[in-house]
Amino acid sequence: MNGEITAGEAGSPDTPPAPSSPADRPAEAGTATATGEQTRTAETGEKERAADRSERQEDATPAEKAEKAHVPAWLSRLPGASRIVRLRDGGRHRYGVAGVTAAAALVWATLGLVKLHTFRASTFDLVIFDQAVRAMAEFSAPTSAARGVTLDRGMDFVQLGEHFSPILALLAPLYWIHDGPATLIVAQAVLFALATPFIWVFTRRLLGPAPAYLVAVAYALSWPIAQAANFDFHEVAFAPPLIAIMMERYQAGRLRLCAVAALALLLVKEDMGLLVAGFGAYVFVTGRRLEGCSFILVGTGWTMLVRGFLIPAVGGDPNMYWAYGHLGATIPEVLRTAVTDPLTVIRTLLTPEEKVDTMLLMLWPTLFLCLFSPITLMAVPHFLERMLSDRLHWWVTDFHHSAFTVVILLCAGVDGLTRLLARLNRSEDRGLVLSWSVAVCAVAITLLPRFALDQLAHPSFYQRDARANAAAEAAATVPDGVVVEAVNSVGPALSARTTVLLWDHTSRSAPWVVADVAMPQFPFSTAEEQQRRVSELTAAGYRTVFAREGYVVLHRP
């Protein structure tokens, strides 16, 4: 600001400034000239410095840009590192991400709760987990009478002896609020949804906010999660959020928090050590050799410890789920077969065709770009565990098994796109990035009619039919606090107030039986088998106290 402006500002707006003496005028002019030159010099210097900063920013390497953006150095070495953004303005996306997360939880919870209400849930497996978590809520061992009786291990069988999932204890306090299978269904939906924010952040760092939303929606609509939500409750509910945390924290360079999530993942199920070992392989190939080897050793060591010591210690059989007898009786024998007869292993991996269908359906949602990322290494051990087995329900898409790896492959797809664009020298092509993200979301939508979420579009899904109403009346006939053998679809309605056993071919001498003679239900193959079983029970002294729409309630005093 020069001296003339200052003088003008000092007087009244209506009063002209007092005239200065002739002697003062040269000094004022000199002051004004000097001040103006200083101002112009300062402005010019600032412009030059800004231009210099801009030039340096343009010439900066990906590592330098990453350092400015406060991201770890290892991430700057990834292809497409120039697009990594700092999440300083993530707050403005908070409500958008929360909205996607809440909507996903609501959809999955609705799916499970409607199935429970309409008697399409099942004793195996919802009642098994319900009994185990209820026992933990009562500060007892996680026993399941339904599972123990079918295994001939008694009603005090500790469920950890079948699947080692101590992380279920985290759900026990929820039973102090609401005691029943519905609690597990809602908890599962929320746990699945909690992976969404971490997937969003992971994607945004590499692709930007708009693609991050599209990928998050693709996860919310993904068929593996839909199938898991459709099939009762399982410990897999904890896997997607923990894996998403591992991926996002490792990407952010927070290895300690990543390791904590990996340790928690080990508590989800006895074979989660394979996923942790696979994650270690990914870490190893990205340059962190020591950390990668540590994850591999911890993962494999934990799996061996659980199978060799912890499961037998609680009365379980570690070979209960050994499904590889066609390749060998033990892990060393399977490895020997893989070396000496690899064609047999390859043939086992690819036949029957249901295995190939499942693998393609797992890879297709990312347009197969997950194959361009080393992150996919994390999923390989679990894929081999499933596809080399001799158990059909492990291969197919009908159940919950694919939910263990869906987050891995989705993050691998994001990373694979980044790497592929870098190879093609198209890292800054926002059009390709957005096109892929839209396509991923579109693929998830096109798969909806084939899988469980499609049910939500049909009004009849939400309504009880005549048989469901009869099932509700049959369940109401059974008094509280008794032991009851219940047909598979009715058990969940009784689990909160009775001790439920699965009604099957073997008599358990329970005083109450709820049977179905109209439609075949697990573990029976035909309705005729169920009718014969009811005849055997009536011949043994049970009397019929309720019969409607094929449901029969029997009681023996």
XYZ file of C-alpha atoms in Angstrom:
557
model
C 0.000 0.000 0.000
C 1.599 3.379 -1.017
C 1.748 6.640 0.925
C -0.880 8.483 -1.173
C -3.523 5.812 -0.500
C -2.686 5.902 3.174
C -3.079 9.640 3.307
C -6.395 9.503 1.479
C -7.685 6.920 3.852
C -6.719 9.005 6.851
C -9.125 11.881 6.078
C -12.828 12.211 5.832
C -14.334 10.838 2.637
C -15.776 14.301 1.882
C -12.696 16.327 2.800
C -9.780 16.476 0.375
C -6.362 15.889 1.870
C -4.442 18.953 3.062
C -1.985 20.188 0.462
C 1.592 19.423 1.221
C 4.419 21.880 0.940
C 6.599 21.943 -2.154
C 9.479 20.649 -0.075
C 7.513 17.625 0.968
C 6.281 16.628 -2.479
C 9.537 15.053 -3.774
C 9.846 13.000 -0.593
C 6.264 11.754 -0.886
C 6.777 10.872 -4.525
C 9.967 9.018 -3.690
C 8.290 7.112 -0.896
C 5.372 6.162 -3.096
C 7.686 5.033 -5.880
C 9.848 2.968 -3.533
C 6.828 1.356 -1.884
C 5.255 0.485 -5.222
C 8.467 -1.051 -6.464
C 8.747 -3.168 -3.294
C 5.174 -4.357 -3.720
C 5.699 -5.267 -7.345
C 8.975 -6.987 -6.480
C 7.269 -9.036 -3.739
C 4.411 -10.012 -6.039
C 6.837 -10.996 -8.790
C 8.885 -13.047 -6.337
C 5.834 -14.852 -5.048
C 4.721 -15.669 -8.587
C 8.176 -16.990 -9.417
C 8.222 -19.129 -6.283
C 4.737 -20.510 -7.048
C 5.800 -21.296 -10.592
C 8.933 -22.953 -9.262
C 6.893 -25.065 -6.819
C 4.515 -26.070 -9.594
C 7.431 -27.005 -11.825
C 9.036 -29.049 -9.088
C 5.708 -30.800 -8.438
C 5.354 -31.662 -12.114
C 8.900 -33.005 -12.214
C 8.549 -34.957 -8.949
C 8.918 -38.722 -9.039
C 6.078 -40.975 -7.845
C 8.017 -41.588 -4.631
C 8.314 -37.832 -3.982
C 4.629 -37.313 -4.694
C 3.786 -40.199 -2.384
C 5.922 -38.662 0.349
C 4.114 -35.332 -0.063
C 0.813 -37.180 0.125
C 1.864 -38.930 3.352
C 1.665 -42.451 1.949
C 4.260 -45.170 2.652
C 7.333 -45.475 0.483
C 6.557 -49.037 -0.582
C 3.258 -47.919 -2.072
C 5.023 -45.332 -4.203
C 6.768 -48.148 -6.026
C 3.486 -49.647 -7.212
C 2.400 -49.057 -10.800
C 0.108 -46.059 -11.011
C 1.522 -44.484 -7.860
C 1.115 -41.042 -9.441
C -2.652 -41.353 -8.864
C -2.370 -42.019 -5.156
C -4.291 -39.303 -3.335
C -4.225 -38.055 0.178
C -7.467 -38.609 2.065
C -7.476 -35.197 3.729
C -10.899 -34.440 2.326
C -12.298 -37.870 3.165
C -14.688 -36.288 5.617
C -16.957 -35.087 2.869
C -17.387 -38.696 1.739
C -18.150 -39.939 5.235
C -21.899 -39.851 4.797
C -21.798 -41.417 1.358
C -19.704 -44.360 2.525
C -21.829 -44.722 5.660
C -24.926 -44.788 3.480
C -23.609 -47.600 1.308
C -22.529 -49.514 4.414
C -25.874 -49.126 6.176
C -27.849 -50.016 3.049
C -25.811 -53.187 2.562
C -26.344 -54.246 6.190
C -30.077 -53.593 5.882
C -30.394 -55.680 2.720
C -28.486 -58.650 4.112
C -30.298 -58.518 7.459
C -33.660 -58.368 5.692
C -32.779 -61.428 3.641
C -31.881 -63.488 6.698
C -34.686 -62.286 8.944
C -37.384 -62.899 6.342
C -36.099 -66.433 5.842
C -36.209 -66.962 9.597
C -39.748 -65.557 9.837
C -41.042 -67.677 6.942
C -39.464 -70.936 8.218
C -36.827 -71.127 5.499
C -33.904 -71.001 7.924
C -32.470 -74.308 9.168
C -31.385 -76.110 12.290
C -28.180 -76.991 10.494
C -26.448 -74.546 10.803
C -28.290 -71.665 12.486
C -29.281 -73.562 15.632
C -25.760 -74.944 16.038
C -24.261 -71.457 16.260
C -27.180 -70.155 18.291
C -26.649 -72.799 20.959
C -22.883 -72.212 21.067
C -23.095 -68.421 21.366
C -25.897 -68.630 23.945
C -23.714 -70.882 26.072
C -20.873 -68.351 25.898
C -23.298 -65.582 26.862
C -24.051 -67.620 29.973
C -20.287 -67.914 30.670
C -20.265 -71.610 29.799
C -18.338 -73.649 27.268
C -19.661 -73.142 23.699
C -21.620 -76.380 23.504
C -24.122 -77.420 20.834
C -26.502 -80.229 21.694
C -27.815 -80.363 18.124
C -24.374 -80.972 16.650
C -23.063 -83.143 19.449
C -25.946 -85.614 19.260
C -25.623 -86.086 15.490
C -21.889 -86.743 15.966
C -22.591 -89.189 18.801
C -20.599 -86.931 21.137
C -23.475 -86.097 23.478
C -25.361 -82.936 24.265
C -22.344 -81.303 25.925
C -20.209 -81.355 22.782
C -17.997 -78.265 22.600
C -18.496 -76.708 19.191
C -14.834 -75.665 19.016
C -14.123 -79.340 18.464
C -15.773 -79.148 15.058
C -14.736 -75.693 13.886
C -12.258 -73.749 15.970
C -13.920 -70.312 16.021
C -13.266 -68.650 19.384
C -13.966 -65.247 17.818
C -17.678 -66.074 18.210
C -17.298 -65.039 21.850
C -17.450 -61.423 20.625
C -21.125 -61.989 19.815
C -22.043 -63.311 23.252
C -22.834 -59.881 24.797
C -25.425 -59.329 22.070
C -27.433 -62.196 23.591
C -27.808 -60.150 26.762
C -29.818 -57.733 24.613
C -31.759 -60.232 22.520
C -31.533 -63.992 22.998
C -32.262 -65.798 19.751
C -31.080 -66.705 16.243
C -32.224 -63.338 14.868
C -29.339 -61.757 16.773
C -26.829 -63.782 14.789
C -28.487 -62.898 11.490
C -28.347 -59.158 12.186
C -24.796 -59.386 13.537
C -23.692 -61.224 10.411
C -25.192 -58.546 8.164
C -23.440 -55.783 10.097
C -20.107 -57.605 10.051
C -20.307 -58.138 6.306
C -21.104 -54.452 5.841
C -18.180 -53.294 7.981
C -15.824 -54.332 5.174
C -17.298 -51.626 2.937
C -15.453 -48.542 4.314
C -12.079 -50.276 4.094
C -12.745 -51.434 0.541
C -13.734 -47.863 -0.328
C -10.545 -46.380 1.127
C -8.373 -49.028 -0.516
C -9.962 -48.308 -3.899
C -9.943 -44.542 -3.547
C -6.211 -44.453 -2.915
C -5.576 -46.091 -6.269
C -8.522 -45.091 -8.452
C -10.247 -42.064 -6.923
C -13.579 -41.475 -5.148
C -16.076 -42.225 -7.931
C -14.602 -45.660 -8.741
C -14.394 -46.320 -4.995
C -18.149 -45.910 -4.649
C -18.791 -48.185 -7.613
C -16.517 -50.903 -6.236
C -18.137 -50.572 -2.800
C -21.573 -51.050 -4.365
C -20.245 -54.042 -6.315
C -19.194 -55.585 -3.006
C -22.612 -54.865 -1.497
C -24.253 -56.693 -4.398
C -21.677 -59.473 -4.665
C -23.061 -62.977 -4.960
C -20.697 -64.642 -2.425
C -21.925 -62.373 0.374
C -25.531 -62.772 -0.751
C -25.223 -66.555 -0.648
C -23.675 -66.451 2.817
C -26.425 -64.152 4.127
C -28.982 -66.479 2.561
C -27.661 -69.536 4.399
C -28.277 -68.955 8.095
C -25.225 -67.734 10.031
C -21.590 -68.819 9.880
C -18.255 -67.732 11.287
C -17.366 -66.420 7.823
C -19.157 -63.213 8.882
C -15.914 -62.058 10.501
C -13.676 -62.777 7.506
C -14.586 -59.964 5.043
C -14.109 -57.059 7.501
C -10.870 -58.468 8.904
C -9.455 -59.156 5.443
C -10.502 -55.687 4.289
C -8.710 -54.177 7.279
C -5.597 -56.196 6.471
C -5.605 -55.007 2.871
C -6.259 -51.347 3.614
C -3.847 -51.091 6.534
C -1.068 -52.798 4.618
C -1.671 -50.456 1.702
C -1.441 -47.527 4.135
C 1.852 -48.826 5.519
C 0.379 -49.592 8.948
C 1.810 -53.068 9.290
C 1.165 -53.328 13.009
C -2.610 -52.887 12.635
C -2.535 -55.190 9.634
C -0.886 -57.865 11.770
C -3.495 -57.412 14.517
C -6.264 -58.015 11.973
C -4.409 -61.086 10.692
C -4.180 -62.509 14.213
C -7.906 -61.920 14.684
C -8.553 -63.693 11.377
C -6.824 -66.789 12.741
C -9.556 -66.999 15.393
C -12.345 -67.152 12.799
C -11.828 -70.768 11.746
C -9.174 -73.445 11.879
C -8.176 -73.045 8.229
C -7.761 -69.266 8.256
C -4.052 -69.826 8.719
C -4.033 -70.693 5.025
C -5.358 -67.230 4.149
C -2.796 -65.579 6.412
C -0.040 -67.635 4.783
C -1.347 -66.591 1.368
C -1.268 -62.966 2.507
C 2.327 -63.546 3.527
C 3.109 -64.685 -0.005
C 1.644 -61.433 -1.316
C 3.668 -59.368 1.164
C 6.804 -61.293 0.208
C 6.513 -60.638 -3.524
C 5.853 -56.933 -2.938
C 9.308 -56.601 -1.444
C 8.876 -57.053 2.299
C 10.616 -60.390 2.593
C 10.930 -60.639 6.379
C 7.341 -59.605 7.042
C 6.069 -61.938 4.326
C 7.923 -64.909 5.767
C 6.559 -64.029 9.210
C 2.959 -64.113 7.990
C 3.589 -67.433 6.216
C 5.149 -69.038 9.286
C 2.482 -67.763 11.674
C -0.353 -68.858 9.373
C 0.908 -72.372 8.719
C 2.089 -72.813 12.309
C -1.311 -71.799 13.694
C -3.149 -74.210 11.403
C -0.890 -77.060 12.516
C -1.358 -76.104 16.179
C -5.144 -76.009 15.921
C -5.412 -79.287 14.036
C -2.793 -81.114 16.042
C -3.537 -79.903 19.550
C -6.392 -77.438 20.156
C -9.227 -79.297 18.404
C -8.351 -82.656 20.046
C -7.983 -80.860 23.394
C -11.674 -79.872 23.375
C -12.881 -83.315 22.285
C -12.928 -82.839 18.519
C -11.544 -84.891 15.671
C -9.087 -82.953 13.450
C -9.760 -85.381 10.617
C -13.525 -84.775 10.656
C -13.224 -82.563 7.593
C -10.364 -84.321 5.856
C -11.772 -84.517 2.320
C -8.650 -85.456 0.356
C -8.452 -89.232 0.756
C -8.318 -89.586 -3.032
C -4.985 -87.734 -2.944
C -3.581 -89.054 0.317
C -4.379 -89.800 3.951
C -2.227 -86.962 5.305
C -0.875 -83.606 4.155
C 2.592 -85.062 3.368
C 0.948 -87.752 1.235
C -1.060 -85.140 -0.660
C 2.131 -83.168 -1.294
C 3.823 -86.339 -2.508
C 0.961 -86.951 -4.915
C 1.247 -83.376 -6.192
C 4.915 -83.970 -7.007
C 4.723 -87.512 -8.363
C 1.338 -87.330 -10.108
C 0.541 -83.687 -10.915
C -1.933 -84.625 -13.651
C -4.188 -86.252 -11.064
C -4.099 -83.098 -8.979
C -4.893 -80.920 -12.000
C -7.727 -83.227 -13.024
C -9.111 -83.119 -9.478
C -8.890 -79.341 -9.483
C -10.880 -78.942 -12.703
C -13.445 -81.742 -12.530
C -16.367 -81.919 -12.233
C -17.342 -78.786 -14.132
C -19.033 -77.217 -11.102
C -15.555 -76.375 -9.831
C -14.680 -74.486 -13.002
C -18.030 -72.687 -12.891
C -17.398 -71.549 -9.332
C -13.873 -70.342 -10.079
C -15.026 -68.406 -13.132
C -17.839 -66.825 -11.156
C -15.314 -65.741 -8.529
C -12.975 -64.140 -11.085
C -15.507 -62.644 -13.502
C -16.800 -59.860 -11.186
C -13.415 -58.114 -11.568
C -13.344 -58.795 -15.328
C -10.503 -61.206 -14.496
C -8.171 -58.304 -13.664
C -7.582 -59.833 -10.228
C -5.252 -62.213 -12.062
C -2.894 -59.285 -12.728
C -2.368 -58.655 -9.006
C -0.201 -60.543 -6.491
C -2.978 -59.948 -3.939
C -4.718 -62.977 -5.484
C -1.990 -65.126 -3.913
C -3.856 -64.753 -0.636
C -6.874 -66.580 -2.038
C -4.971 -69.450 -3.670
C -4.638 -71.717 -0.578
C -8.363 -71.441 0.150
C -9.225 -72.150 -3.484
C -7.071 -75.282 -3.402
C -8.610 -76.383 -0.101
C -12.074 -76.214 -1.654
C -11.501 -77.474 -5.174
C -9.211 -80.393 -4.323
C -11.731 -81.780 -1.834
C -14.256 -84.529 -2.513
C -17.215 -82.626 -0.984
C -19.709 -81.176 -3.419
C -21.022 -78.483 -1.094
C -17.514 -77.011 -0.851
C -17.268 -76.506 -4.622
C -20.636 -75.075 -5.506
C -21.903 -71.500 -5.175
C -24.965 -72.325 -3.074
C -23.411 -71.858 0.343
C -21.116 -69.513 2.241
C -17.659 -70.754 1.278
C -16.963 -68.176 -1.432
C -17.462 -65.309 1.031
C -14.038 -66.005 2.538
C -12.246 -64.734 -0.565
C -14.572 -62.150 -2.151
C -12.806 -59.141 -0.588
C -9.413 -60.493 -1.598
C -10.374 -60.823 -5.246
C -12.141 -57.467 -5.353
C -9.089 -55.648 -3.958
C -6.924 -57.673 -6.329
C -9.062 -56.449 -9.211
C -8.480 -52.823 -8.199
C -4.761 -53.429 -7.858
C -4.672 -55.439 -11.082
C -6.261 -52.593 -13.019
C -3.627 -50.201 -11.682
C -0.808 -52.514 -12.721
C -2.272 -53.220 -16.153
C -2.725 -49.535 -16.954
C 0.860 -48.890 -15.889
C 2.106 -51.554 -18.309
C 0.086 -49.956 -21.076
C 1.356 -46.472 -20.161
C -2.249 -45.409 -19.496
C -1.983 -44.810 -15.756
C -3.604 -41.377 -16.012
C -6.474 -42.506 -18.221
C -9.419 -41.690 -16.008
C -11.837 -42.875 -18.668
C -10.536 -46.435 -18.518
C -10.556 -46.409 -14.730
C -14.152 -45.234 -14.590
C -15.203 -47.637 -17.359
C -13.796 -50.610 -15.462
C -15.469 -49.499 -12.237
C -18.830 -49.116 -13.959
C -18.391 -52.528 -15.582
C -17.602 -54.161 -12.222
C -20.763 -52.703 -10.737
C -22.756 -53.742 -13.825
C -21.487 -57.328 -13.589
C -22.610 -57.511 -9.962
C -26.054 -56.304 -11.026
C -26.327 -58.775 -13.918
C -25.556 -61.648 -11.529
C -28.346 -60.687 -9.114
C -31.091 -62.788 -10.776
C -28.959 -65.896 -10.446
C -28.354 -65.622 -6.710
C -30.054 -64.997 -3.381
C -30.695 -61.247 -3.490
C -33.135 -61.794 -6.332
C -35.643 -63.101 -3.781
C -36.023 -59.621 -2.340
C -37.642 -58.424 -5.563
C -40.615 -60.803 -5.198
C -43.473 -59.856 -2.819
C -44.220 -63.513 -2.108
C -40.803 -63.862 -0.484
C -41.948 -61.779 2.477
C -45.169 -63.683 3.097
C -45.822 -66.829 5.070
C -47.710 -69.429 3.092
C -50.097 -71.992 4.595
C -47.289 -74.375 5.452
C -45.272 -71.662 7.169
C -48.284 -70.720 9.273
C -48.746 -74.373 10.178
C -45.070 -74.599 11.124
C -45.504 -71.619 13.450
C -48.482 -73.278 15.116
C -46.581 -76.548 15.461
C -43.685 -74.732 17.139
C -46.085 -72.955 19.497
C -47.431 -76.343 20.608
C -44.067 -77.265 22.156
C -43.700 -75.962 25.762
C -40.692 -73.970 26.952
C -37.637 -75.586 28.485
C -38.003 -79.060 26.991
C -35.815 -81.139 24.709
C -37.331 -81.418 21.246
C -36.338 -83.189 18.057
C -37.336 -80.719 15.373
C -37.436 -80.967 11.615
C -34.719 -78.845 10.022
C -36.884 -75.819 9.160
C -38.648 -75.549 12.532
C -35.629 -75.801 14.821
C -34.683 -72.089 14.601
C -38.158 -71.064 15.834
C -37.682 -73.186 18.975
C -34.003 -72.641 19.718
C -34.390 -69.611 22.006
C -36.690 -71.408 24.472
C -35.986 -75.149 24.133
C -33.065 -77.510 23.608
C -33.309 -78.371 19.933
C -32.020 -81.585 18.377
C -32.231 -82.312 14.670
C -34.991 -84.775 13.792
C -33.373 -87.507 11.729
C -33.345 -91.284 11.229
C -32.160 -92.017 14.761
C -34.370 -91.761 17.845
C -32.966 -89.481 20.559
C -35.757 -90.290 23.046
C -36.747 -86.650 23.320
C -40.206 -86.136 24.859
C -41.259 -83.874 21.972
C -40.875 -84.295 18.202
C -41.830 -81.861 15.443
C -41.917 -83.741 12.133
C -42.827 -83.059 8.513
C -44.490 -85.764 6.395
C -45.283 -83.654 3.324
C -41.952 -82.361 1.972
C -38.444 -83.826 2.249
C -36.133 -81.979 4.606
C -32.499 -82.530 5.525
C -31.232 -85.122 6.351
C -34.048 -87.155 4.781
C -34.117 -87.722 1.033
C -37.860 -88.222 0.526
C -41.145 -87.479 2.266
C -41.803 -91.230 2.358
C -38.770 -91.690 4.629
C -40.179 -89.061 6.961
C -43.594 -90.721 6.990
C -42.016 -94.052 7.934
C -40.072 -92.369 10.698
C -43.289 -90.891 12.154
C -44.899 -94.346 12.028
C -41.952 -95.757 13.970
C -42.335 -93.057 16.609
C -46.074 -93.643 17.065
C -45.400 -97.358 17.353
C -42.864 -96.554 20.089
C -45.475 -94.784 22.199
C -45.569 -91.208 20.895
C -49.004 -89.689 20.392
C -49.957 -86.981 17.907
C -50.940 -83.652 19.501
C -50.893 -81.516 16.344
C -51.176 -82.201 12.615
C -51.622 -79.648 9.864
C -50.247 -79.031 6.341
C -47.885 -81.974 6.760
C -46.396 -80.846 10.089
C -46.901 -83.274 12.966
C -46.118 -82.703 16.638
C -45.602 -85.874 18.697
C -45.326 -86.186 22.457
C -44.399 -89.042 24.737
C -45.065 -88.441 28.463
